[in-house]
């Protein structure tokens, strides 16, 4: 990557400016933007550029939906100014940054994904007036576009404010004016915290943590029921994810010759080509790594005879993610014990999925899956029954480890700020989407199970939409039953 020519605010630039103070060209002395640049070059760079303004743009596909979401939010906070930032770039090291991902709250309400953007809902009449504050196109007159780190010459063309207005269906203004406006604003304000320190600093005397948290909780709960656009995106995410899993099966021999990283890289390629990114760090866990729930180091060996637990999801361009797990026999055939354990998890998942329907308690699918797993653990003699006693004491949890699922959407663990009564103690409704993902995990050093169990981990995870009359498995394109998985792998390896 190239270095910026002359970072306007660097020590080097300041030194250059100081050293030649007497001879500085007029523009440099005036605005400090041109250190070390001849007047001729500066003049040259300000002109000779075409007008590339885009006109008559069609609104983005979700514009009508984001308007509905803003209207719903407006109704919940009458008379209050609401500030929802997109977030800023975060430094990875020195002058490199992590890939930017807009805050879920901002993207949900605007459809926009710009860094440094801020949505403001200002009370007006009985409702609110929405404005999206964005960084405009770079100024060419003052040199910003080629001399500033955020200049478009370096980071690429942004939409002009007029273009953004057409695309998003929201009036757009220059975000650089916003902190001052917020400092001067009167009346009640709430901000979604954790995304933009400068915006929070501008509001510091006006907000409280408690009231801001209410806004975050409210937005989290609002996302529980997905609209038609969101359901379409979740289906796309699952479809791309299924193709990513197929990609992995086709290269298992290369993974065996290298490491779990080959699997991570293969899935990532699909995610980047068809979507925005992976929705979370892919878990590419071969052999005993399958028993580590968040195995994302992915630096271990891939061995024939072992299982591969692959938990991965493509995030779409509009930031909806799938969250799918398959546990695959690396050589294409489950061993007898692997299959016994796999079938137990499969049966538990079937019981869990059957419990997903409108009107059911959220906890029902977890309870149904845990019961099946516990029955098997008792049957295999790993824990002393009866099943009711084990469930009451939670003894199965040594091997089931985690809850059986969670809400899914723009965040992999979506709606995470929702109140308990609106989530785990709540009731399922059509339009909710959740994962059903039971698992059994026998740690490599678990002396309470027979040796042959140790180091085996199995999880099966699908993305289930609650419908009017039951549910729909959005990730059904990937086989789940053991014999179907084997047949699918064999076909992919032949093809
Ligand atoms: N991939 C994270 C989860 O399954 O919840
Ligand atoms: Mn998962
Ligand atoms: Mn999950």
CSV table of C-alpha atoms and ligand atoms in Angstrom, one decimal:
chain,number,residue,atom,x,y,z
A,1,UNK,CA,0.0,0.0,0.0
A,2,UNK,CA,1.2,3.5,-0.8
A,3,UNK,CA,1.9,6.0,1.8
A,4,UNK,CA,0.0,9.3,1.8
A,5,UNK,CA,2.0,11.9,0.0
A,6,UNK,CA,1.9,14.5,2.7
A,7,UNK,CA,-0.3,13.9,5.6
A,8,UNK,CA,-1.4,17.5,6.4
A,9,UNK,CA,-1.3,17.0,10.1
A,10,UNK,CA,2.0,15.0,10.4
A,11,UNK,CA,5.2,16.1,12.2
A,12,UNK,CA,6.9,15.8,8.8
A,13,UNK,CA,4.5,18.3,7.3
A,14,UNK,CA,4.8,20.6,10.2
A,15,UNK,CA,8.6,20.5,10.0
A,16,UNK,CA,8.5,21.1,6.3
A,17,UNK,CA,6.2,24.1,6.8
A,18,UNK,CA,8.4,25.5,9.6
A,19,UNK,CA,11.8,25.1,7.8
A,20,UNK,CA,10.7,27.2,4.9
A,21,UNK,CA,8.5,29.7,6.6
A,22,UNK,CA,9.7,32.7,4.7
A,23,UNK,CA,9.2,31.1,1.3
A,24,UNK,CA,5.9,29.4,1.9
A,25,UNK,CA,3.4,29.8,-1.0
A,26,UNK,CA,0.4,31.9,-0.1
A,27,UNK,CA,-2.0,29.0,0.1
A,28,UNK,CA,0.1,27.1,2.6
A,29,UNK,CA,0.4,30.1,4.9
A,30,UNK,CA,-3.3,30.6,4.6
A,31,UNK,CA,-4.6,27.2,5.3
A,32,UNK,CA,-1.7,24.9,5.9
A,33,UNK,CA,-2.8,22.3,3.5
A,34,UNK,CA,0.0,22.5,1.0
A,35,UNK,CA,3.3,22.0,2.7
A,36,UNK,CA,6.1,20.9,0.4
A,37,UNK,CA,3.9,21.3,-2.7
A,38,UNK,CA,4.7,23.9,-5.3
A,39,UNK,CA,2.1,26.5,-6.2
A,40,UNK,CA,2.1,25.2,-9.7
A,41,UNK,CA,1.2,21.6,-8.6
A,42,UNK,CA,-1.3,22.9,-6.1
A,43,UNK,CA,-3.0,25.0,-8.8
A,44,UNK,CA,-2.8,22.1,-11.3
A,45,UNK,CA,-4.5,19.7,-8.9
A,46,UNK,CA,-7.5,21.9,-8.3
A,47,UNK,CA,-8.7,21.9,-11.8
A,48,UNK,CA,-9.2,19.6,-14.8
A,49,UNK,CA,-11.7,17.2,-13.1
A,50,UNK,CA,-15.0,16.2,-14.6
A,51,UNK,CA,-18.3,16.7,-12.9
A,52,UNK,CA,-19.3,13.2,-11.9
A,53,UNK,CA,-22.5,14.0,-10.0
A,54,UNK,CA,-25.0,11.2,-10.4
A,55,UNK,CA,-28.5,12.3,-11.0
A,56,UNK,CA,-32.0,10.7,-10.9
A,57,UNK,CA,-30.8,7.8,-8.7
A,58,UNK,CA,-33.3,5.1,-7.7
A,59,UNK,CA,-33.8,4.7,-4.0
A,60,UNK,CA,-32.1,1.6,-2.5
A,61,UNK,CA,-34.3,-1.5,-2.3
A,62,UNK,CA,-34.9,-1.2,1.5
A,63,UNK,CA,-35.8,2.5,1.5
A,64,UNK,CA,-39.5,2.0,2.1
A,65,UNK,CA,-38.7,-0.4,4.9
A,66,UNK,CA,-36.2,1.9,6.6
A,67,UNK,CA,-38.8,4.6,6.5
A,68,UNK,CA,-41.3,2.3,8.3
A,69,UNK,CA,-38.6,1.5,10.9
A,70,UNK,CA,-37.8,5.1,11.6
A,71,UNK,CA,-41.6,5.8,11.9
A,72,UNK,CA,-41.9,3.0,14.5
A,73,UNK,CA,-38.9,4.4,16.4
A,74,UNK,CA,-40.4,7.9,16.2
A,75,UNK,CA,-43.6,6.7,17.8
A,76,UNK,CA,-41.8,5.1,20.7
A,77,UNK,CA,-39.8,8.3,21.6
A,78,UNK,CA,-42.1,11.3,21.0
A,79,UNK,CA,-40.6,14.7,21.6
A,80,UNK,CA,-37.0,13.4,21.9
A,81,UNK,CA,-34.0,14.0,19.7
A,82,UNK,CA,-32.5,10.6,18.8
A,83,UNK,CA,-28.9,10.2,17.6
A,84,UNK,CA,-27.8,7.0,16.0
A,85,UNK,CA,-24.2,6.9,14.8
A,86,UNK,CA,-22.7,4.6,12.2
A,87,UNK,CA,-19.3,4.5,13.9
A,88,UNK,CA,-15.7,5.4,12.9
A,89,UNK,CA,-12.8,3.5,11.5
A,90,UNK,CA,-10.7,1.7,14.2
A,91,UNK,CA,-7.0,1.5,14.1
A,92,UNK,CA,-5.6,-2.0,13.6
A,93,UNK,CA,-1.9,-1.0,13.8
A,94,UNK,CA,-0.1,2.3,13.1
A,95,UNK,CA,-1.9,3.7,10.1
A,96,UNK,CA,-3.9,0.7,9.0
A,97,UNK,CA,-7.5,0.2,10.0
A,98,UNK,CA,-9.9,-2.7,10.4
A,99,UNK,CA,-12.4,-3.2,7.7
A,100,UNK,CA,-15.3,-0.9,8.5
A,101,UNK,CA,-18.7,-2.3,9.4
A,102,UNK,CA,-21.5,0.2,10.1
A,103,UNK,CA,-23.4,-0.1,13.4
A,104,UNK,CA,-26.4,-2.4,13.1
A,105,UNK,CA,-28.7,0.3,14.5
A,106,UNK,CA,-27.6,2.9,11.9
A,107,UNK,CA,-27.8,0.5,9.0
A,108,UNK,CA,-31.1,-0.8,10.1
A,109,UNK,CA,-32.7,2.6,10.2
A,110,UNK,CA,-31.0,4.1,7.1
A,111,UNK,CA,-29.8,1.3,4.8
A,112,UNK,CA,-26.5,3.3,4.6
A,113,UNK,CA,-23.1,1.9,5.6
A,114,UNK,CA,-20.9,4.9,5.5
A,115,UNK,CA,-18.3,5.4,8.2
A,116,UNK,CA,-18.8,8.5,10.3
A,117,UNK,CA,-22.5,8.8,9.4
A,118,UNK,CA,-25.0,9.8,12.0
A,119,UNK,CA,-28.8,9.6,11.7
A,120,UNK,CA,-30.6,12.2,13.8
A,121,UNK,CA,-34.4,12.2,14.4
A,122,UNK,CA,-35.5,15.6,15.5
A,123,UNK,CA,-38.9,16.1,17.1
A,124,UNK,CA,-41.2,17.9,14.7
A,125,UNK,CA,-45.0,18.2,15.1
A,126,UNK,CA,-46.2,14.9,16.5
A,127,UNK,CA,-43.3,13.0,15.1
A,128,UNK,CA,-39.7,13.4,13.9
A,129,UNK,CA,-37.8,14.8,11.0
A,130,UNK,CA,-34.9,12.5,9.9
A,131,UNK,CA,-31.6,13.8,8.7
A,132,UNK,CA,-28.6,11.7,7.8
A,133,UNK,CA,-25.3,13.4,8.5
A,134,UNK,CA,-22.5,12.3,6.2
A,135,UNK,CA,-19.0,13.2,5.1
A,136,UNK,CA,-19.6,14.9,1.7
A,137,UNK,CA,-17.5,14.5,-1.4
A,138,UNK,CA,-13.9,15.8,-0.9
A,139,UNK,CA,-13.2,19.4,-1.7
A,140,UNK,CA,-10.8,19.8,-4.6
A,141,UNK,CA,-10.2,23.5,-4.2
A,142,UNK,CA,-8.6,23.2,-0.8
A,143,UNK,CA,-6.6,20.1,-1.6
A,144,UNK,CA,-8.6,17.9,0.8
A,145,UNK,CA,-9.3,15.3,-1.9
A,146,UNK,CA,-5.6,14.4,-2.4
A,147,UNK,CA,-3.8,15.6,0.7
A,148,UNK,CA,-6.1,14.4,3.4
A,149,UNK,CA,-6.1,10.8,4.6
A,150,UNK,CA,-9.9,10.6,4.1
A,151,UNK,CA,-9.6,12.3,0.7
A,152,UNK,CA,-11.4,10.5,-2.1
A,153,UNK,CA,-8.2,10.1,-4.1
A,154,UNK,CA,-7.1,7.7,-1.3
A,155,UNK,CA,-10.2,6.0,-0.2
A,156,UNK,CA,-12.5,6.2,-3.2
A,157,UNK,CA,-15.4,8.3,-4.3
A,158,UNK,CA,-18.2,8.9,-1.8
A,159,UNK,CA,-21.7,9.8,-2.6
A,160,UNK,CA,-22.4,13.5,-2.6
A,161,UNK,CA,-25.0,14.6,-0.1
A,162,UNK,CA,-27.5,15.0,-3.0
A,163,UNK,CA,-26.9,11.5,-4.2
A,164,UNK,CA,-27.2,10.1,-0.7
A,165,UNK,CA,-30.6,11.8,-0.3
A,166,UNK,CA,-31.9,10.2,-3.4
A,167,UNK,CA,-30.6,6.8,-2.5
A,168,UNK,CA,-31.6,6.7,1.1
A,169,UNK,CA,-34.8,8.8,0.9
A,170,UNK,CA,-33.5,10.9,3.8
A,171,UNK,CA,-32.3,14.6,3.7
A,172,UNK,CA,-28.5,14.6,4.0
A,173,UNK,CA,-26.2,17.2,5.6
A,174,UNK,CA,-22.5,17.6,6.3
A,175,UNK,CA,-21.5,15.6,9.4
A,176,UNK,CA,-18.7,18.0,10.2
A,177,UNK,CA,-21.4,20.5,11.3
A,178,UNK,CA,-23.2,18.0,13.6
A,179,UNK,CA,-21.1,18.2,16.8
A,180,UNK,CA,-21.7,21.9,17.1
A,181,UNK,CA,-25.4,21.5,16.3
A,182,UNK,CA,-25.7,18.9,19.0
A,183,UNK,CA,-23.9,21.0,21.5
A,184,UNK,CA,-26.3,23.9,20.9
A,185,UNK,CA,-29.4,21.7,20.8
A,186,UNK,CA,-32.0,21.9,23.6
A,187,UNK,CA,-34.6,19.4,24.7
A,188,UNK,CA,-34.3,15.7,25.6
A,189,UNK,CA,-31.7,13.7,23.6
A,190,UNK,CA,-30.7,10.1,23.5
A,191,UNK,CA,-27.8,8.6,21.7
A,192,UNK,CA,-26.8,5.0,20.8
A,193,UNK,CA,-23.5,4.7,22.6
A,194,UNK,CA,-20.4,2.8,21.7
A,195,UNK,CA,-20.0,3.8,18.1
A,196,UNK,CA,-18.8,7.4,17.9
A,197,UNK,CA,-16.9,9.0,20.7
A,198,UNK,CA,-16.9,12.5,19.2
A,199,UNK,CA,-20.7,12.5,18.9
A,200,UNK,CA,-21.0,11.3,22.4
A,201,UNK,CA,-18.6,13.9,23.7
A,202,UNK,CA,-20.8,16.6,22.0
A,203,UNK,CA,-23.8,15.3,24.0
A,204,UNK,CA,-22.1,14.6,27.2
A,205,UNK,CA,-24.0,17.2,29.3
A,206,UNK,CA,-27.4,16.2,27.8
A,207,UNK,CA,-27.6,12.4,28.0
A,208,UNK,CA,-27.6,9.8,30.7
A,209,UNK,CA,-26.5,6.2,30.4
A,210,UNK,CA,-29.8,4.9,31.6
A,211,UNK,CA,-31.9,6.7,29.0
A,212,UNK,CA,-29.4,5.9,26.2
A,213,UNK,CA,-29.6,2.2,27.2
A,214,UNK,CA,-33.4,2.4,26.8
A,215,UNK,CA,-32.9,3.5,23.2
A,216,UNK,CA,-30.5,0.7,22.5
A,217,UNK,CA,-32.8,-1.9,24.1
A,218,UNK,CA,-35.8,-0.5,22.2
A,219,UNK,CA,-33.9,-0.8,18.8
A,220,UNK,CA,-32.8,-4.3,19.7
A,221,UNK,CA,-36.4,-5.4,20.4
A,222,UNK,CA,-37.7,-3.7,17.3
A,223,UNK,CA,-35.5,-6.0,15.2
A,224,UNK,CA,-36.9,-9.2,16.6
A,225,UNK,CA,-39.6,-9.5,13.9
A,226,UNK,CA,-38.1,-9.3,10.4
A,227,UNK,CA,-39.9,-7.5,7.5
A,228,UNK,CA,-40.1,-9.0,4.0
A,229,UNK,CA,-36.9,-7.4,2.9
A,230,UNK,CA,-35.0,-8.8,5.8
A,231,UNK,CA,-36.3,-12.3,5.3
A,232,UNK,CA,-35.2,-12.1,1.7
A,233,UNK,CA,-31.7,-11.1,2.8
A,234,UNK,CA,-31.5,-13.8,5.4
A,235,UNK,CA,-32.4,-16.3,2.7
A,236,UNK,CA,-29.7,-14.9,0.5
A,237,UNK,CA,-27.2,-15.2,3.3
A,238,UNK,CA,-28.1,-18.8,3.9
A,239,UNK,CA,-27.9,-19.7,0.2
A,240,UNK,CA,-24.5,-18.1,-0.1
A,241,UNK,CA,-23.4,-19.9,3.0
A,242,UNK,CA,-24.5,-23.2,1.6
A,243,UNK,CA,-22.3,-22.6,-1.5
A,244,UNK,CA,-19.5,-21.7,0.9
A,245,UNK,CA,-19.9,-25.1,2.6
A,246,UNK,CA,-19.8,-26.8,-0.7
A,247,UNK,CA,-16.6,-25.0,-1.6
A,248,UNK,CA,-15.0,-26.3,1.6
A,249,UNK,CA,-16.0,-29.9,1.0
A,250,UNK,CA,-14.4,-29.7,-2.5
A,251,UNK,CA,-11.0,-28.7,-1.0
A,252,UNK,CA,-10.8,-30.9,2.0
A,253,UNK,CA,-7.8,-32.6,0.5
A,254,UNK,CA,-6.0,-29.3,0.3
A,255,UNK,CA,-7.0,-28.6,3.9
A,256,UNK,CA,-5.5,-31.9,4.9
A,257,UNK,CA,-2.3,-31.0,3.2
A,258,UNK,CA,-2.2,-27.6,5.0
A,259,UNK,CA,-4.4,-26.7,8.0
A,260,UNK,CA,-7.8,-25.5,9.1
A,261,UNK,CA,-6.8,-22.1,7.6
A,262,UNK,CA,-7.5,-23.5,4.1
A,263,UNK,CA,-11.1,-24.0,5.2
A,264,UNK,CA,-11.3,-20.5,6.7
A,265,UNK,CA,-9.9,-19.0,3.5
A,266,UNK,CA,-12.1,-21.0,1.2
A,267,UNK,CA,-15.3,-19.9,3.0
A,268,UNK,CA,-14.1,-16.3,3.2
A,269,UNK,CA,-13.6,-16.2,-0.5
A,270,UNK,CA,-17.3,-17.1,-1.0
A,271,UNK,CA,-18.3,-14.5,1.6
A,272,UNK,CA,-16.4,-11.7,0.0
A,273,UNK,CA,-17.4,-12.5,-3.5
A,274,UNK,CA,-21.1,-12.9,-2.9
A,275,UNK,CA,-21.6,-10.8,0.2
A,276,UNK,CA,-20.0,-8.2,2.4
A,277,UNK,CA,-18.0,-10.4,4.7
A,278,UNK,CA,-18.4,-13.3,7.1
A,279,UNK,CA,-20.9,-12.4,9.7
A,280,UNK,CA,-18.6,-13.6,12.5
A,281,UNK,CA,-15.2,-15.3,12.7
A,282,UNK,CA,-15.5,-18.7,11.0
A,283,UNK,CA,-15.1,-21.7,13.4
A,284,UNK,CA,-13.1,-24.2,11.4
A,285,UNK,CA,-12.6,-26.8,14.0
A,286,UNK,CA,-11.1,-30.2,13.0
A,287,UNK,CA,-10.6,-33.1,15.4
A,288,UNK,CA,-10.6,-32.1,19.1
A,289,UNK,CA,-10.9,-28.4,18.3
A,290,UNK,CA,-14.6,-29.1,17.7
A,291,UNK,CA,-15.0,-29.2,21.4
A,292,UNK,CA,-13.8,-25.6,21.8
A,293,UNK,CA,-16.9,-23.5,21.2
A,294,UNK,CA,-15.2,-20.4,19.8
A,295,UNK,CA,-12.3,-22.0,18.0
A,296,UNK,CA,-11.3,-19.3,15.6
A,297,UNK,CA,-7.6,-19.7,15.6
A,298,UNK,CA,-8.1,-22.2,12.9
A,299,UNK,CA,-4.4,-23.2,12.8
A,300,UNK,CA,-4.7,-26.9,13.5
A,301,UNK,CA,-4.3,-30.0,11.3
A,302,UNK,CA,-7.1,-31.5,9.3
A,303,UNK,CA,-6.9,-35.3,9.5
A,304,UNK,CA,-8.7,-38.1,7.8
A,305,UNK,CA,-10.8,-40.0,10.3
A,306,UNK,CA,-11.6,-36.9,12.4
A,307,UNK,CA,-14.7,-34.7,12.2
A,308,UNK,CA,-14.7,-31.1,11.0
A,309,UNK,CA,-17.1,-28.8,12.8
A,310,UNK,CA,-17.6,-25.8,10.5
A,311,UNK,CA,-19.6,-23.0,11.9
A,312,UNK,CA,-19.7,-20.1,9.4
A,313,UNK,CA,-22.0,-17.6,7.8
A,314,UNK,CA,-22.0,-15.2,4.9
A,315,UNK,CA,-23.1,-11.6,5.7
A,316,UNK,CA,-24.9,-10.1,2.7
A,317,UNK,CA,-24.1,-6.7,1.2
A,318,UNK,CA,-27.0,-5.3,3.3
A,319,UNK,CA,-25.5,-6.8,6.5
A,320,UNK,CA,-27.7,-9.8,7.2
A,321,UNK,CA,-25.9,-12.9,8.3
A,322,UNK,CA,-26.4,-16.6,8.2
A,323,UNK,CA,-25.1,-18.8,11.1
A,324,UNK,CA,-24.8,-22.4,10.1
A,325,UNK,CA,-22.9,-25.4,11.4
A,326,UNK,CA,-22.3,-28.8,9.9
A,327,UNK,CA,-20.1,-31.5,11.4
A,328,UNK,CA,-18.6,-33.4,8.6
A,329,UNK,CA,-16.5,-36.6,8.4
A,330,UNK,CA,-13.2,-35.4,6.8
A,331,UNK,CA,-12.8,-38.7,4.9
A,332,UNK,CA,-16.5,-38.7,3.9
A,333,UNK,CA,-17.7,-41.4,6.2
A,334,UNK,CA,-18.7,-41.2,9.9
A,335,UNK,CA,-17.2,-43.8,12.2
A,336,UNK,CA,-19.7,-45.8,14.2
A,337,UNK,CA,-19.3,-43.7,17.4
A,338,UNK,CA,-19.1,-40.4,15.5
A,339,UNK,CA,-22.4,-41.4,13.8
A,340,UNK,CA,-24.0,-42.4,17.1
A,341,UNK,CA,-23.2,-39.0,18.6
A,342,UNK,CA,-24.1,-37.2,15.4
A,343,UNK,CA,-27.5,-38.9,15.3
A,344,UNK,CA,-28.2,-37.9,18.9
A,345,UNK,CA,-27.5,-34.2,18.0
A,346,UNK,CA,-29.6,-34.6,14.8
A,347,UNK,CA,-32.6,-35.9,16.8
A,348,UNK,CA,-32.2,-33.1,19.3
A,349,UNK,CA,-32.2,-30.6,16.5
A,350,UNK,CA,-35.3,-32.2,14.9
A,351,UNK,CA,-37.1,-31.9,18.3
A,352,UNK,CA,-35.9,-28.3,18.7
A,353,UNK,CA,-37.0,-27.3,15.2
A,354,UNK,CA,-40.4,-28.9,15.7
A,355,UNK,CA,-40.9,-26.6,18.7
A,356,UNK,CA,-40.4,-23.4,16.7
A,357,UNK,CA,-43.8,-22.1,15.9
A,358,UNK,CA,-45.9,-19.0,16.5
A,359,UNK,CA,-47.2,-18.8,20.1
A,360,UNK,CA,-44.6,-21.2,21.4
A,361,UNK,CA,-42.4,-20.0,24.3
A,362,UNK,CA,-39.0,-19.0,23.2
A,363,UNK,CA,-37.5,-21.5,25.7
A,364,UNK,CA,-39.5,-24.5,24.2
A,365,UNK,CA,-37.0,-25.4,21.5
A,366,UNK,CA,-34.1,-25.3,23.9
A,367,UNK,CA,-35.9,-27.5,26.4
A,368,UNK,CA,-37.0,-30.0,23.6
A,369,UNK,CA,-33.4,-30.4,22.3
A,370,UNK,CA,-31.9,-30.6,25.8
A,371,UNK,CA,-34.2,-33.4,26.7
A,372,UNK,CA,-33.2,-35.5,23.7
A,373,UNK,CA,-29.5,-35.0,24.4
A,374,UNK,CA,-30.0,-35.9,28.0
A,375,UNK,CA,-31.9,-39.1,27.2
A,376,UNK,CA,-28.9,-40.2,25.1
A,377,UNK,CA,-26.3,-39.3,27.7
A,378,UNK,CA,-28.2,-41.4,30.2
A,379,UNK,CA,-28.7,-44.2,27.7
A,380,UNK,CA,-25.0,-44.3,27.0
A,381,UNK,CA,-24.2,-44.5,30.7
A,382,UNK,CA,-22.3,-41.2,30.8
A,383,UNK,CA,-24.5,-39.7,33.5
A,384,UNK,CA,-26.8,-41.5,36.0
A,385,UNK,CA,-30.5,-41.0,35.4
A,386,UNK,CA,-33.3,-40.6,35.6
A,387,UNK,CA,-33.5,-38.0,32.9
A,388,UNK,CA,-35.7,-35.7,35.0
A,389,UNK,CA,-33.1,-35.5,37.7
A,390,UNK,CA,-30.3,-34.8,35.3
A,391,UNK,CA,-32.3,-32.0,33.7
A,392,UNK,CA,-33.3,-30.6,37.0
A,393,UNK,CA,-29.7,-30.4,38.2
A,394,UNK,CA,-28.4,-29.4,34.7
A,395,UNK,CA,-25.8,-32.2,34.7
A,396,UNK,CA,-26.0,-32.7,31.0
A,397,UNK,CA,-24.5,-29.3,30.5
A,398,UNK,CA,-21.0,-30.7,31.0
A,399,UNK,CA,-21.4,-31.9,27.4
A,400,UNK,CA,-24.1,-29.7,25.9
A,401,UNK,CA,-22.3,-26.5,27.0
A,402,UNK,CA,-24.4,-23.8,25.4
A,403,UNK,CA,-28.0,-22.6,24.8
A,404,UNK,CA,-29.7,-24.2,21.8
A,405,UNK,CA,-30.0,-21.0,19.8
A,406,UNK,CA,-30.5,-17.3,19.5
A,407,UNK,CA,-32.1,-14.7,17.4
A,408,UNK,CA,-30.4,-14.0,14.1
A,409,UNK,CA,-30.4,-11.0,11.8
A,410,UNK,CA,-28.0,-8.2,11.2
A,411,UNK,CA,-26.1,-9.4,14.2
A,412,UNK,CA,-25.3,-13.1,14.5
A,413,UNK,CA,-26.5,-12.9,18.1
A,414,UNK,CA,-29.3,-10.5,17.1
A,415,UNK,CA,-31.5,-8.5,19.5
A,416,UNK,CA,-28.9,-9.1,22.2
A,417,UNK,CA,-29.9,-6.0,24.2
A,418,UNK,CA,-33.6,-7.0,24.4
A,419,UNK,CA,-35.1,-7.4,27.8
A,420,UNK,CA,-35.4,-10.9,29.1
A,421,UNK,CA,-39.2,-10.7,29.0
A,422,UNK,CA,-39.1,-9.7,25.3
A,423,UNK,CA,-36.6,-12.5,24.4
A,424,UNK,CA,-35.8,-15.6,26.4
A,425,UNK,CA,-39.0,-15.3,28.5
A,426,UNK,CA,-41.0,-14.2,25.4
A,427,UNK,CA,-43.2,-15.9,22.8
A,428,UNK,CA,-42.3,-16.7,19.2
A,429,UNK,CA,-44.0,-14.6,16.5
A,430,UNK,CA,-44.1,-15.0,12.7
A,431,UNK,CA,-41.1,-13.1,11.2
A,432,UNK,CA,-38.7,-14.0,14.0
A,433,UNK,CA,-35.6,-15.9,12.9
A,434,UNK,CA,-33.5,-18.0,15.2
A,435,UNK,CA,-30.9,-20.6,15.1
A,436,UNK,CA,-31.4,-24.1,16.4
A,437,UNK,CA,-28.0,-25.5,17.2
A,438,UNK,CA,-27.7,-28.3,19.7
A,439,UNK,CA,-24.3,-29.9,20.3
A,440,UNK,CA,-22.5,-32.5,22.2
A,441,UNK,CA,-18.8,-31.9,23.2
A,442,UNK,CA,-16.5,-34.4,24.8
A,443,UNK,CA,-13.3,-32.6,25.8
A,444,UNK,CA,-10.0,-34.4,25.0
A,445,UNK,CA,-9.2,-34.4,28.7
A,446,UNK,CA,-12.6,-35.4,30.0
A,447,UNK,CA,-11.9,-38.4,32.3
A,448,UNK,CA,-15.6,-39.0,33.0
A,449,UNK,CA,-16.3,-40.4,29.6
A,450,UNK,CA,-14.8,-43.5,27.8
A,451,UNK,CA,-11.6,-42.8,26.0
A,452,UNK,CA,-13.2,-43.2,22.5
A,453,UNK,CA,-15.6,-40.3,23.1
A,454,UNK,CA,-12.8,-37.9,24.0
A,455,UNK,CA,-12.0,-35.2,21.4
A,456,UNK,CA,-15.4,-35.6,19.6
A,457,UNK,CA,-17.5,-32.5,19.2
A,458,UNK,CA,-20.7,-32.3,17.1
A,459,UNK,CA,-23.0,-29.4,16.5
A,460,UNK,CA,-25.7,-29.0,13.8
A,461,UNK,CA,-27.0,-25.5,13.3
A,462,UNK,CA,-29.8,-24.1,11.1
A,463,UNK,CA,-31.5,-20.8,10.6
A,464,UNK,CA,-35.2,-21.1,11.3
A,465,UNK,CA,-37.8,-18.5,10.4
A,466,UNK,CA,-41.1,-18.5,12.3
A,467,UNK,CA,-44.0,-18.5,9.9
A,468,UNK,CA,-47.7,-18.1,10.3
A,469,UNK,CA,-48.2,-21.8,10.6
A,470,UNK,CA,-44.9,-23.2,11.9
A,471,UNK,CA,-41.4,-22.6,10.6
A,472,UNK,CA,-39.2,-22.6,7.5
A,473,UNK,CA,-35.6,-23.8,7.5
A,474,UNK,CA,-33.7,-21.1,5.6
A,475,UNK,CA,-30.5,-23.2,5.5
A,476,UNK,CA,-32.2,-26.4,4.3
A,477,UNK,CA,-30.1,-26.4,1.2
A,478,UNK,CA,-27.4,-28.1,3.3
A,479,UNK,CA,-28.1,-31.7,4.2
A,480,UNK,CA,-28.3,-32.6,7.9
A,481,UNK,CA,-29.0,-36.3,8.2
A,482,UNK,CA,-25.8,-38.4,8.5
A,483,UNK,CA,-26.4,-40.5,5.4
A,484,UNK,CA,-27.4,-37.4,3.4
A,485,UNK,CA,-24.3,-35.6,4.5
A,486,UNK,CA,-22.2,-38.5,3.3
A,487,UNK,CA,-23.9,-38.7,-0.1
A,488,UNK,CA,-23.6,-34.9,-0.5
A,489,UNK,CA,-19.9,-35.0,0.2
A,490,UNK,CA,-19.3,-37.9,-2.1
A,491,UNK,CA,-21.1,-36.2,-4.9
A,492,UNK,CA,-19.2,-32.9,-4.4
A,493,UNK,CA,-15.8,-34.7,-4.3
A,494,UNK,CA,-16.7,-36.5,-7.6
A,495,UNK,CA,-17.9,-33.4,-9.3
B,1,LIG,N1,-21.4,-18.9,15.5
B,1,LIG,C1,-21.8,-18.5,16.8
B,1,LIG,C2,-23.0,-19.2,17.2
B,1,LIG,O1,-23.3,-20.2,16.7
B,1,LIG,O2,-23.7,-18.7,18.0
B,2,LIG,MN1,-22.9,-20.7,14.7
B,3,LIG,MN1,-25.4,-19.6,16.5
